[in-house]
mmCIF file of C-alpha atoms in Angstrom:
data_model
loop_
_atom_site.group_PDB
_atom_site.id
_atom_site.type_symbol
_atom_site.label_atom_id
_atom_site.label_comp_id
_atom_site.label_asym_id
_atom_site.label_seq_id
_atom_site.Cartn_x
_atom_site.Cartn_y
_atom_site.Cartn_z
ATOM 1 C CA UNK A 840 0.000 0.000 0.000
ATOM 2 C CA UNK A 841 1.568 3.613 -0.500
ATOM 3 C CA UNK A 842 1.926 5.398 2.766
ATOM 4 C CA UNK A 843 -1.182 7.482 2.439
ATOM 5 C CA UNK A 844 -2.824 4.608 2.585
ATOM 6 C CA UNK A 845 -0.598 3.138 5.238
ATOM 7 C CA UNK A 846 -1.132 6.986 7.234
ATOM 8 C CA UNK A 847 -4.789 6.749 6.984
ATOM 9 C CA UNK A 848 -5.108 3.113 8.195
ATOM 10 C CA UNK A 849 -2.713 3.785 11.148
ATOM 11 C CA UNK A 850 -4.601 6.658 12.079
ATOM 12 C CA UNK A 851 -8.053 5.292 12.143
ATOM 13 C CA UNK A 852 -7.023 1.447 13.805
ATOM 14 C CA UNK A 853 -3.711 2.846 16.333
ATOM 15 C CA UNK A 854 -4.440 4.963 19.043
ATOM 16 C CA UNK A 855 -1.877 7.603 19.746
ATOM 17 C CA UNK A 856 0.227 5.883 23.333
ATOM 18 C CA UNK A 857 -0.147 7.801 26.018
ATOM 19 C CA UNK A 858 2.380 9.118 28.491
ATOM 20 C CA UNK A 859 3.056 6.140 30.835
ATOM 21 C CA UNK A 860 2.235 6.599 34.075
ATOM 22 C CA UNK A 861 4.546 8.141 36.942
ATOM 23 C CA UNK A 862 5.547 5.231 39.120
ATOM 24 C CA UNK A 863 4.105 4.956 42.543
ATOM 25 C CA UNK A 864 6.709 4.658 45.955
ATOM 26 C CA UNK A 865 8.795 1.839 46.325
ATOM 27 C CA UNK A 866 8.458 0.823 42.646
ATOM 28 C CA UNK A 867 11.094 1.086 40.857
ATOM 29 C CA UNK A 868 11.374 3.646 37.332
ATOM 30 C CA UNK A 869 11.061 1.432 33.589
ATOM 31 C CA UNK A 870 13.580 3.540 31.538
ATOM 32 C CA UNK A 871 12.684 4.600 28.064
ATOM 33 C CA UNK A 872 14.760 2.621 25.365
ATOM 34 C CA UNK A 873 15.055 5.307 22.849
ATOM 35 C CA UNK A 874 15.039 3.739 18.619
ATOM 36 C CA UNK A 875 18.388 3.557 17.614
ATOM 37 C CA UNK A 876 19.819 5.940 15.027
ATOM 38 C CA UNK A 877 20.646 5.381 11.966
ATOM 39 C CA UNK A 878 24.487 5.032 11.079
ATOM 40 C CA UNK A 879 25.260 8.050 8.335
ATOM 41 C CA UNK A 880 25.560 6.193 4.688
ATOM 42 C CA UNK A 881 29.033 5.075 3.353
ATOM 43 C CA UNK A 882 29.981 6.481 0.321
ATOM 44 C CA UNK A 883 30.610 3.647 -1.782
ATOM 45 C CA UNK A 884 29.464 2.648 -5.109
ATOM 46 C CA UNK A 885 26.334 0.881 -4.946
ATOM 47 C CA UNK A 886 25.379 -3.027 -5.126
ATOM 48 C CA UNK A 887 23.541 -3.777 -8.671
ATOM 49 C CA UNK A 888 21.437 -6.667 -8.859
ATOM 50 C CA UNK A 889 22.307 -8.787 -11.726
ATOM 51 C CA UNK A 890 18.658 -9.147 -11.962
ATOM 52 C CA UNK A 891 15.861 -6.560 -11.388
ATOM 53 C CA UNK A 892 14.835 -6.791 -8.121
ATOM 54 C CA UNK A 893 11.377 -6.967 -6.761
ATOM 55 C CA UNK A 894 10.703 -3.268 -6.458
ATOM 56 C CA UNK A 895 11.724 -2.534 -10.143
ATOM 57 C CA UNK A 896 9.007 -4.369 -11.722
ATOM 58 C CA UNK A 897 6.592 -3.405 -9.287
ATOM 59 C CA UNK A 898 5.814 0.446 -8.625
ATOM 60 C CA UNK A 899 4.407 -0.625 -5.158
ATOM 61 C CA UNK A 900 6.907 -2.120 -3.768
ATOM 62 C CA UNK A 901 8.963 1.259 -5.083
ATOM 63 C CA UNK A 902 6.529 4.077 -3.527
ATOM 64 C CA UNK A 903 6.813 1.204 -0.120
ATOM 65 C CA UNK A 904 10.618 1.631 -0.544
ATOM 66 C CA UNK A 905 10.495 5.803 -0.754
ATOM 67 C CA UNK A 906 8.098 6.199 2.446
ATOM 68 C CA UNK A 907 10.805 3.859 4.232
ATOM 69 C CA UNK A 908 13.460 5.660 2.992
ATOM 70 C CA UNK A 909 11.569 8.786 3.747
ATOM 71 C CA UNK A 910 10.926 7.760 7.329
ATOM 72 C CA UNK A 911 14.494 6.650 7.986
ATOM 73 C CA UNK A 912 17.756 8.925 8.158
ATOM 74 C CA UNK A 913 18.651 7.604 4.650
ATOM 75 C CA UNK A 914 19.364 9.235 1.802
ATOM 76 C CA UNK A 915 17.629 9.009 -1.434
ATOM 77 C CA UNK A 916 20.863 9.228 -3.579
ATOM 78 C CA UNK A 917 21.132 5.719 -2.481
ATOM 79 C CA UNK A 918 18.553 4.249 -4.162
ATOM 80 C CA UNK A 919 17.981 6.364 -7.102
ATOM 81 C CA UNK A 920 21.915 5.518 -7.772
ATOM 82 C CA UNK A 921 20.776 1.735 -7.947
ATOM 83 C CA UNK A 922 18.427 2.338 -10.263
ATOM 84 C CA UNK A 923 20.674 4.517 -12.670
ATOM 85 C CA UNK A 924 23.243 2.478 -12.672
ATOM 86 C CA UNK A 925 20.699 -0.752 -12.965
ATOM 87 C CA UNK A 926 19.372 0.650 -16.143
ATOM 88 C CA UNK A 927 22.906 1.959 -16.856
ATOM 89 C CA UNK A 928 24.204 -1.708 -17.403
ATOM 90 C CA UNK A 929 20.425 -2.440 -19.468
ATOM 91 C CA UNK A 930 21.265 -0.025 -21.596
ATOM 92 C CA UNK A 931 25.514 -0.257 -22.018
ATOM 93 C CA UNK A 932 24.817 -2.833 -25.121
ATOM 94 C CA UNK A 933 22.695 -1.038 -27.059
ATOM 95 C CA UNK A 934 24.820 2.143 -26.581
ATOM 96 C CA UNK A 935 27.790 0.367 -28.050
ATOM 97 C CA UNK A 936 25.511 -0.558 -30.985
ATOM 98 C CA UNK A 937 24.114 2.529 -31.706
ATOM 99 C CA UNK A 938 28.057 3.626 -31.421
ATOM 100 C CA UNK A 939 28.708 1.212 -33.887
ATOM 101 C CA UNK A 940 25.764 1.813 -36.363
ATOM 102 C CA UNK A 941 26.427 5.511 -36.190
ATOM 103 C CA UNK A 942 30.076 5.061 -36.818
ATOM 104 C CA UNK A 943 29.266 2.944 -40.190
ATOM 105 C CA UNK A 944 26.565 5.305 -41.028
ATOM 106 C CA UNK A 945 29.598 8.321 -40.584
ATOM 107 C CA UNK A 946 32.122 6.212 -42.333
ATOM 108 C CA UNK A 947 29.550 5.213 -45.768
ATOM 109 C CA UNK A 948 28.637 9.076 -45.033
ATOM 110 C CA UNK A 949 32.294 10.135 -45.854
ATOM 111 C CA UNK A 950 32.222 7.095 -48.852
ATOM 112 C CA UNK A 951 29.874 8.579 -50.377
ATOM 113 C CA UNK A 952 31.023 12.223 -49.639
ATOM 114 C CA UNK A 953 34.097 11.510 -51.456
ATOM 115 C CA UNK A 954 32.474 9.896 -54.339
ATOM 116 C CA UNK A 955 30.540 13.242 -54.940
ATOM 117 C CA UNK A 956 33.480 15.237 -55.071
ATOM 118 C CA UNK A 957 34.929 13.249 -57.285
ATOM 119 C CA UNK A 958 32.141 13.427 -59.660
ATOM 120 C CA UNK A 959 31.707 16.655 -58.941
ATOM 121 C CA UNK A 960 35.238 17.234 -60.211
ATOM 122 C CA UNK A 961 34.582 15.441 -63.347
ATOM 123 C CA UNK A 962 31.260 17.381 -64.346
ATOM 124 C CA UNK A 963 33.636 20.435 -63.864
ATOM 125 C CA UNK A 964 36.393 19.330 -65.839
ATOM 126 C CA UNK A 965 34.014 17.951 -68.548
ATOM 127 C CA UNK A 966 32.387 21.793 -68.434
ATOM 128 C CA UNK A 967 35.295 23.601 -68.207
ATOM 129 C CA UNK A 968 36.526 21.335 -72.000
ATOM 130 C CA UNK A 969 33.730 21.507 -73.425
ATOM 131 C CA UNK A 970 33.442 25.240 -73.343
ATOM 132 C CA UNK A 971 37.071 25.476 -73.975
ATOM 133 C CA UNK A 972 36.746 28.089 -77.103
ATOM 134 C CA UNK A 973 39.150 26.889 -80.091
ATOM 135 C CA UNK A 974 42.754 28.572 -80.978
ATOM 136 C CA UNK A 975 41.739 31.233 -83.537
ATOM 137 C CA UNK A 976 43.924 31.158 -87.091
ATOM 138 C CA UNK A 977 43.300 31.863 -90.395
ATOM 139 C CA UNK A 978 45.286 29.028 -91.987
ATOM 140 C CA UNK A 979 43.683 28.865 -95.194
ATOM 141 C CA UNK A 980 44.147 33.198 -95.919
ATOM 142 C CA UNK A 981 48.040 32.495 -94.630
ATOM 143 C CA UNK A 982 48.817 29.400 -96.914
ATOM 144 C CA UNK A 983 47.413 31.053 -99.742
ATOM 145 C CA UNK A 984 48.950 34.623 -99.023
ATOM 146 C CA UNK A 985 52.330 32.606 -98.607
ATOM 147 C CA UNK A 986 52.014 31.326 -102.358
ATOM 148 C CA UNK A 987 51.064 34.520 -103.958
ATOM 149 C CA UNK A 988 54.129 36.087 -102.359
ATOM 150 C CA UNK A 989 56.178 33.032 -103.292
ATOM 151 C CA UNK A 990 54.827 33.619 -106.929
ATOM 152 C CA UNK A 991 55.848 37.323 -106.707
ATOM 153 C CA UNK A 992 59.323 36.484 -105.784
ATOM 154 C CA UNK A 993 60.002 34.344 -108.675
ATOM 155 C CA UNK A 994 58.194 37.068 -111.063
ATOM 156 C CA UNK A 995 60.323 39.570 -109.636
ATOM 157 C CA UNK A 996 63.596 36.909 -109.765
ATOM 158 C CA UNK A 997 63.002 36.805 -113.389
ATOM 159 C CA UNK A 998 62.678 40.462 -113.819
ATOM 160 C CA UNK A 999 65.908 41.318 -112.482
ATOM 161 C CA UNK A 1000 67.338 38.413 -114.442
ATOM 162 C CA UNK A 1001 65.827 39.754 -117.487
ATOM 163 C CA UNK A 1002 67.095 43.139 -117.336
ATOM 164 C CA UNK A 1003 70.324 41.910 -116.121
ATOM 165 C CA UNK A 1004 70.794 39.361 -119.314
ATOM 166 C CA UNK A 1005 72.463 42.265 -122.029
ATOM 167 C CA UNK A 1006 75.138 43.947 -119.387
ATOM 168 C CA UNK A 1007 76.048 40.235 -117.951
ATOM 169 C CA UNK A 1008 75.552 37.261 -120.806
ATOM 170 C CA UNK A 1009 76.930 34.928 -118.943
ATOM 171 C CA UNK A 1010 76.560 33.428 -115.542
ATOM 172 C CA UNK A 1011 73.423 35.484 -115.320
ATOM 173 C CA UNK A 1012 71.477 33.492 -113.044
ATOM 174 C CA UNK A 1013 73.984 33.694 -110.396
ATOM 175 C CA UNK A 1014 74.243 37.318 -110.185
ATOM 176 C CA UNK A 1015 70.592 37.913 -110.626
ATOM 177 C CA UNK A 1016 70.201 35.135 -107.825
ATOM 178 C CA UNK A 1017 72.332 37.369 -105.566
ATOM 179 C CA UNK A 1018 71.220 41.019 -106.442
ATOM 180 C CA UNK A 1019 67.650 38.967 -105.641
ATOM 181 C CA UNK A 1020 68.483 37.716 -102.326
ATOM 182 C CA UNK A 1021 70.175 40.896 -101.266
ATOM 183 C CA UNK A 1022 67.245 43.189 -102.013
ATOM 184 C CA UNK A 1023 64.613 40.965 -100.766
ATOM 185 C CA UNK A 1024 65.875 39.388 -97.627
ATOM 186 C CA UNK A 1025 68.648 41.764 -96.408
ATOM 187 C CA UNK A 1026 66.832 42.586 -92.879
ATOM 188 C CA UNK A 1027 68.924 42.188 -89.994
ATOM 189 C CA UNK A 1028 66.326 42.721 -87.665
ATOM 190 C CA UNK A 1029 63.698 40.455 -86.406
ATOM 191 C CA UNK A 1030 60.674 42.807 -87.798
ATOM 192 C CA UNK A 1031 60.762 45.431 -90.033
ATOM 193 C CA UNK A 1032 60.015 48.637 -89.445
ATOM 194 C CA UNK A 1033 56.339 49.024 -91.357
ATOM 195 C CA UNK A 1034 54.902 46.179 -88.834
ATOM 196 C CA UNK A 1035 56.750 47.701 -85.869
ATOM 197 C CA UNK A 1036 55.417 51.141 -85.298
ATOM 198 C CA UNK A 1037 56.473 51.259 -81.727
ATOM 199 C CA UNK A 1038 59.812 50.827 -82.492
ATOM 200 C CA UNK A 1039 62.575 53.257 -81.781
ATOM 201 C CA UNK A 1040 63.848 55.075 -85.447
ATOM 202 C CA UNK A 1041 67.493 55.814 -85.748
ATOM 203 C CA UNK A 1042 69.599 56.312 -88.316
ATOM 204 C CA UNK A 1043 71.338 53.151 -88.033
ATOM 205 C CA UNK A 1044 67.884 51.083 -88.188
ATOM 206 C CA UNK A 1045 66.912 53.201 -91.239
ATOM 207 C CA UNK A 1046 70.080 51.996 -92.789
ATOM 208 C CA UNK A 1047 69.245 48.198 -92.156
ATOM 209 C CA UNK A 1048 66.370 48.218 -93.125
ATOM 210 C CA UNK A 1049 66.258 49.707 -96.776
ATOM 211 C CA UNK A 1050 70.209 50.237 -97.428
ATOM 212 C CA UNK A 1051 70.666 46.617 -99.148
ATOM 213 C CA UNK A 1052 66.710 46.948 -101.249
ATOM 214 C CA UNK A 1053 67.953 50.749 -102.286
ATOM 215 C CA UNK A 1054 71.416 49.621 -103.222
ATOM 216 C CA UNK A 1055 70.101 46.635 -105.270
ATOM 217 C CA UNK A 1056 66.685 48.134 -107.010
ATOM 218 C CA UNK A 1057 69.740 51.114 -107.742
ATOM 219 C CA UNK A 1058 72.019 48.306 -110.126
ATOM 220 C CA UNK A 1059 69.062 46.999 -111.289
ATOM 221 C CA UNK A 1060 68.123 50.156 -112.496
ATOM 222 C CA UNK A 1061 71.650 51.308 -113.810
ATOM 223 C CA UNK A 1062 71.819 47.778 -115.841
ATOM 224 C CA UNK A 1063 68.248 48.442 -116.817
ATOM 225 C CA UNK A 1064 69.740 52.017 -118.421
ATOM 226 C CA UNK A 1065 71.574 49.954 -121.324
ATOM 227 C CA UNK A 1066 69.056 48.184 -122.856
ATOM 228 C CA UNK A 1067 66.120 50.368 -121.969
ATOM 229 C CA UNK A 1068 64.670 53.829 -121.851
ATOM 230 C CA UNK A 1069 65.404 55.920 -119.309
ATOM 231 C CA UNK A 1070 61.601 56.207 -118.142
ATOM 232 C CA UNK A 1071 61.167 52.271 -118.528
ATOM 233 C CA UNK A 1072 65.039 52.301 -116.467
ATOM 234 C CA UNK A 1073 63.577 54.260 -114.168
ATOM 235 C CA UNK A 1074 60.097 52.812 -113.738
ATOM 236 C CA UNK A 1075 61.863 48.891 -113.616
ATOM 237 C CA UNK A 1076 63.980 49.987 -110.952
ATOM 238 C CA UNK A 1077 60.902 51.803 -108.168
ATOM 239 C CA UNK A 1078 58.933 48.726 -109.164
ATOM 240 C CA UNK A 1079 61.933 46.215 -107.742
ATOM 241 C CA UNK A 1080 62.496 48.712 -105.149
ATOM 242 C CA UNK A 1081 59.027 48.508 -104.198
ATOM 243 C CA UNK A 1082 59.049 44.723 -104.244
ATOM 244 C CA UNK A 1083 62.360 44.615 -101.742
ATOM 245 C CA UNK A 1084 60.560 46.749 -99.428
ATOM 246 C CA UNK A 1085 57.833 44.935 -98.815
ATOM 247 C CA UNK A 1086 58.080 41.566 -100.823
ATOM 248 C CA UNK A 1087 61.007 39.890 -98.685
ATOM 249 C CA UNK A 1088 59.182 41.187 -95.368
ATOM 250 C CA UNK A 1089 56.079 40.060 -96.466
ATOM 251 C CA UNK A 1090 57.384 36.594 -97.375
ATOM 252 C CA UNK A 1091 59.511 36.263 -94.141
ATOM 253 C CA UNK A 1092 56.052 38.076 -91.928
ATOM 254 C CA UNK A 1093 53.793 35.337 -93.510
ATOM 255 C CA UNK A 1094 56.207 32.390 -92.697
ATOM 256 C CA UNK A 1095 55.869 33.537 -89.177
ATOM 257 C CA UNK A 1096 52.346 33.641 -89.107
ATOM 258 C CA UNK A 1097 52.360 30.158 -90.683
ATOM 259 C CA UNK A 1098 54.015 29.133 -87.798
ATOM 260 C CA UNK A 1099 51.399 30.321 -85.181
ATOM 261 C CA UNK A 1100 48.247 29.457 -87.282
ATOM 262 C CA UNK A 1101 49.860 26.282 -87.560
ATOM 263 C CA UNK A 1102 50.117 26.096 -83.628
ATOM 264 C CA UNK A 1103 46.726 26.809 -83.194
ATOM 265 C CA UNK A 1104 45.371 24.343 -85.740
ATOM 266 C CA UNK A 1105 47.000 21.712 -84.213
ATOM 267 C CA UNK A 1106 46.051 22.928 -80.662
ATOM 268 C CA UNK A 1107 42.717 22.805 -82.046
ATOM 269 C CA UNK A 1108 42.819 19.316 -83.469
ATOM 270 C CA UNK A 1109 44.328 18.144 -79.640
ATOM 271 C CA UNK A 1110 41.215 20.027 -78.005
ATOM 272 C CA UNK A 1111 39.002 17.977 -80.844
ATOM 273 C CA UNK A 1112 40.418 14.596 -79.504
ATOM 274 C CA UNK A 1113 40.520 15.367 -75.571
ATOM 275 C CA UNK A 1114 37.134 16.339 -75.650
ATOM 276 C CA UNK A 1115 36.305 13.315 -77.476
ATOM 277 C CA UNK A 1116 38.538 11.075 -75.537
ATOM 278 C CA UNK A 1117 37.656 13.040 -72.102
ATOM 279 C CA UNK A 1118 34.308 12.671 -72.826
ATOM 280 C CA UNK A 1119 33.899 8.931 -73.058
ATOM 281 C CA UNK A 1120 35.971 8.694 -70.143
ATOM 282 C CA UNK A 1121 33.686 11.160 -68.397
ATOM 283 C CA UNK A 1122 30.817 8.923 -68.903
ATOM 284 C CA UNK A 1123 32.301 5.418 -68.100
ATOM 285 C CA UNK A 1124 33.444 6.874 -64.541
ATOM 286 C CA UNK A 1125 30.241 8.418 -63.485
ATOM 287 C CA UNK A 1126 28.269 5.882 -64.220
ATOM 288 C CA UNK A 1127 30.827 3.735 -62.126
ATOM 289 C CA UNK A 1128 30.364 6.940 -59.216
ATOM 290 C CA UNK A 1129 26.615 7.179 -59.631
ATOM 291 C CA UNK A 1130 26.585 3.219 -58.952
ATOM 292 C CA UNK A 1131 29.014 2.773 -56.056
ATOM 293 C CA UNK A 1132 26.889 6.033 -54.161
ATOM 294 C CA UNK A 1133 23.453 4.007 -54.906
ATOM 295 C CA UNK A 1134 25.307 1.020 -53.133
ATOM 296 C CA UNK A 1135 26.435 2.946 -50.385
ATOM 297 C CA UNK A 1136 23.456 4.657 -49.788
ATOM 298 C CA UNK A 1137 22.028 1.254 -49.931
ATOM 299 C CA UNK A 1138 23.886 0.462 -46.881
ATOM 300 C CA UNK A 1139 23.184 2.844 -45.182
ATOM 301 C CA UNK A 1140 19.329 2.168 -45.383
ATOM 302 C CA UNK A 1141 19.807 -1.201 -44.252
ATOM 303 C CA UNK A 1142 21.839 0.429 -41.247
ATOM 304 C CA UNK A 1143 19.007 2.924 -40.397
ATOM 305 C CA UNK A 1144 15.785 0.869 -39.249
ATOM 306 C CA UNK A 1145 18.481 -0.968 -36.723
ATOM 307 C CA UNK A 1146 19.607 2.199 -35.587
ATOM 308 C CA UNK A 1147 16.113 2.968 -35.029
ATOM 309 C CA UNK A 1148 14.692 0.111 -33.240
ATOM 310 C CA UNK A 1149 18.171 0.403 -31.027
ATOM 311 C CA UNK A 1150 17.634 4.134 -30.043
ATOM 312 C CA UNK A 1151 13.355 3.479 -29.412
ATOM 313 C CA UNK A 1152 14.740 0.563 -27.353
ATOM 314 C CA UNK A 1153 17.373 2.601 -25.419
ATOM 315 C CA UNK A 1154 15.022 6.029 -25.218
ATOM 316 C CA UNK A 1155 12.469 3.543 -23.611
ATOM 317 C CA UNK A 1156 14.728 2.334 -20.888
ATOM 318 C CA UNK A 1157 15.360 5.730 -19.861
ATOM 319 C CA UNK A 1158 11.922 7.077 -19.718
ATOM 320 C CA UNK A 1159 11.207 3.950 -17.329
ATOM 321 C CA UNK A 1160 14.512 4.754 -15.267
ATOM 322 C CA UNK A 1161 13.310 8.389 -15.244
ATOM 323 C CA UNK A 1162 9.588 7.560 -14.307
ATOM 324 C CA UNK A 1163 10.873 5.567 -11.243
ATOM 325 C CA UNK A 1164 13.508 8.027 -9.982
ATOM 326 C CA UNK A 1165 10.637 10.625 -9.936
ATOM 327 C CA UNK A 1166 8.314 7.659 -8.318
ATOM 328 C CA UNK A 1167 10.559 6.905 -5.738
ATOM 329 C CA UNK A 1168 11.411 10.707 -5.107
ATOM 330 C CA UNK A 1169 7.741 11.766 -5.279
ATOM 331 C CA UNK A 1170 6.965 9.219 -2.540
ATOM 332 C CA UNK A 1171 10.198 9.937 -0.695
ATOM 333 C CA UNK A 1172 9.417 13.777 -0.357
ATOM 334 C CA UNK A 1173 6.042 13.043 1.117
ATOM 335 C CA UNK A 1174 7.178 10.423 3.504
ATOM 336 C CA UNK A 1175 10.053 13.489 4.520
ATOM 337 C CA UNK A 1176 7.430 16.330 5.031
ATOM 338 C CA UNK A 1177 5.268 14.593 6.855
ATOM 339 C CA UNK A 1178 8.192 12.743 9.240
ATOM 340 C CA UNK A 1179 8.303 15.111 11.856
ATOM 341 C CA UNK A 1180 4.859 15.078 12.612
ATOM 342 C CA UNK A 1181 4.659 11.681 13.666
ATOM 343 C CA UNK A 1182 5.873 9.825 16.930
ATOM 344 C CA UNK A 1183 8.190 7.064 17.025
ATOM 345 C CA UNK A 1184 5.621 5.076 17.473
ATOM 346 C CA UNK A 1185 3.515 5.432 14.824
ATOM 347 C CA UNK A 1186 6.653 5.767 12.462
ATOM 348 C CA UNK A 1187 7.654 1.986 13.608
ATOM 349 C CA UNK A 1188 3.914 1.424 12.870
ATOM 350 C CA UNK A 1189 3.533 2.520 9.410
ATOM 351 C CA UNK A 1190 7.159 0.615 9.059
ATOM 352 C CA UNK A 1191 5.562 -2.509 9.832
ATOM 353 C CA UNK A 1192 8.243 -2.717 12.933
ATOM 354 C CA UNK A 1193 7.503 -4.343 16.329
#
């Protein structure tokens, strides 16, 4: 029975003792045996039961436990200690499984973490070459610029050879080969003045850069004077000039674009075949990424419901060791305030003791 019930039994079937009488002459005094007191509690760890004991599975023998305990000098640390630690060792198990299930769950968390960075990584490469813009050139405009100028050399070759043919019968194509090599490609430095306009002018760089075309369009011309009129002389020789100015740096300028355009086609063609190549590969490995995450995330669904029923499991063992420890307290507190209203009497009466 709780101990209202036990308060309201004893106070409607015990009458409250009386003060003994005083004794009469001659007869000797009884002396009053006072109820021993209680020895203070050690501080020690306490006992747990192996197995629940009787007033863990049965909340009457509990609330009988916390009006004795309430009654007596004890403590209620005691017994709410037992009962913590009781439940403590119930529950020890399933905390080291949901330890374990949460530390798989972390560990196919950071699988499948790093297999979304990965193809995260491979949707930006695949991006970032795809919109790769190509190299631009104009291959086609250089290669055929390149021939007309190659064609204009040999015209003008043969011009200078022709007017050079009555002063020099023989061994003319060897000096018309050198007056043509002098004029056209006698620049010493690496780009001519018409295509550098930033460049520096000085007297010196004037000289390289027309003194060999003026020199040579000038024989041409003189040679020119023997077999032709001085306005056709004269009109031979500004027409070679012209073409040593600007046919030998053209020719040389355009080989130098070659080079470049040629770069960039064949960057171009590279970008062509990566993106092919890159690609293919692009789609083999995420499809490989896509299927090792479903798997992973697979396992980690079979983890979950365990983890689940383990947690319910554990949550529900402490909302029982919780709902006791307030029992007990609840029926320790009353038995307390209510303590030093009774005798000693009718304490050893609601304890059940003789």
């Amino acid at each position: 029975m709780t101990f209202f019930e036990r308060l309201f039994r004893f106070g409607r079937s015990t009458p409250v003792p009386e003060a003994p009488p005083a004794p009469e002459a001659g007869q000797a005094s009884v002396p009053m045996v006072a109820p021993p007191t209680p020895l203070p509690p050690v501080a020690a760890l306490p006992v747990v039961p192996q197995a629940a004991p009787d007033w863990l599975t049965d909340e009457r023998l509990l609330r009988d436990e916390g009006v004795i305990f309430g009654l007596s000098e004890a403590r209620p640390e005691e017994k709410t200690a037992v009962i913590r630690t009781f439940f403590a060792h119930q529950t020890a198990g399933l905390e080291r499984q949901i330890e374990q299930y949460n530390e798989k769950i972390g560990e196919l968390n950071l699988f499948i973490g790093q297999r979304e960075n990965s193809l995260a990584e491979l949707e930006h490469r695949h991006t970032t070459l795809l919109n790769q813009p190509p190299a631009n050139h104009q291959l086609p405009r250089t290669v055929v610029g390149l021939l007309l100028a190659c064609a204009m050399c040999v015209g003008n070759y043969f011009l200078i050879e022709t007017a050079l043919q009555p002063a020099y019968p023989t061994h003319t194509t060897f000096i018309a080969g050198g007056v043509f090599l002098a004029g056209m490609f006698g620049l010493f430095s690496r780009t001519s003045l018409f295509h550098d306009p930033d460049s520096r002018l000085s007297v010196r760089r004037v000289l390289e850069e027309i003194a060999l075309p003026v020199v040579s369009a000038g024989f041409v011309w003189m040679m020119a004077l023997q077999s032709q009129s001085a306005p056709m002389a004269a009109a031979l020789g500004l027409f070679v000039l012209g073409l040593f100015l600007f046919g030998g740096k053209l020719l040389l300028g355009l080989l130098t674009v070659l080079r470049d355009d040629l770069r960039a086609y064949s960057a171009n063609r590279q970008l062509l075949q990566d993106q092919r190549a890159f690609t293919a590969r692009y789609e083999t490995e995420t499809k490989a990424l896509r299927h090792e995450m479903d798997q992973l995330r697979a396992q980690k669904w079979q983890i979950l419901p365990d983890l689940t029923r383990t947690e319910a499991e554990r949550d529900r063992l402490n909302a029982r060791r919780d709902m006791l420890v307030r029992l007990f307290e609840s029926e320790f507190n009353l038995a307390r305030s209510v303590k030093d209203r009774l005798s000693d009497a009718q304490r050893r009466a609601i304890l059940g003791e003789s």
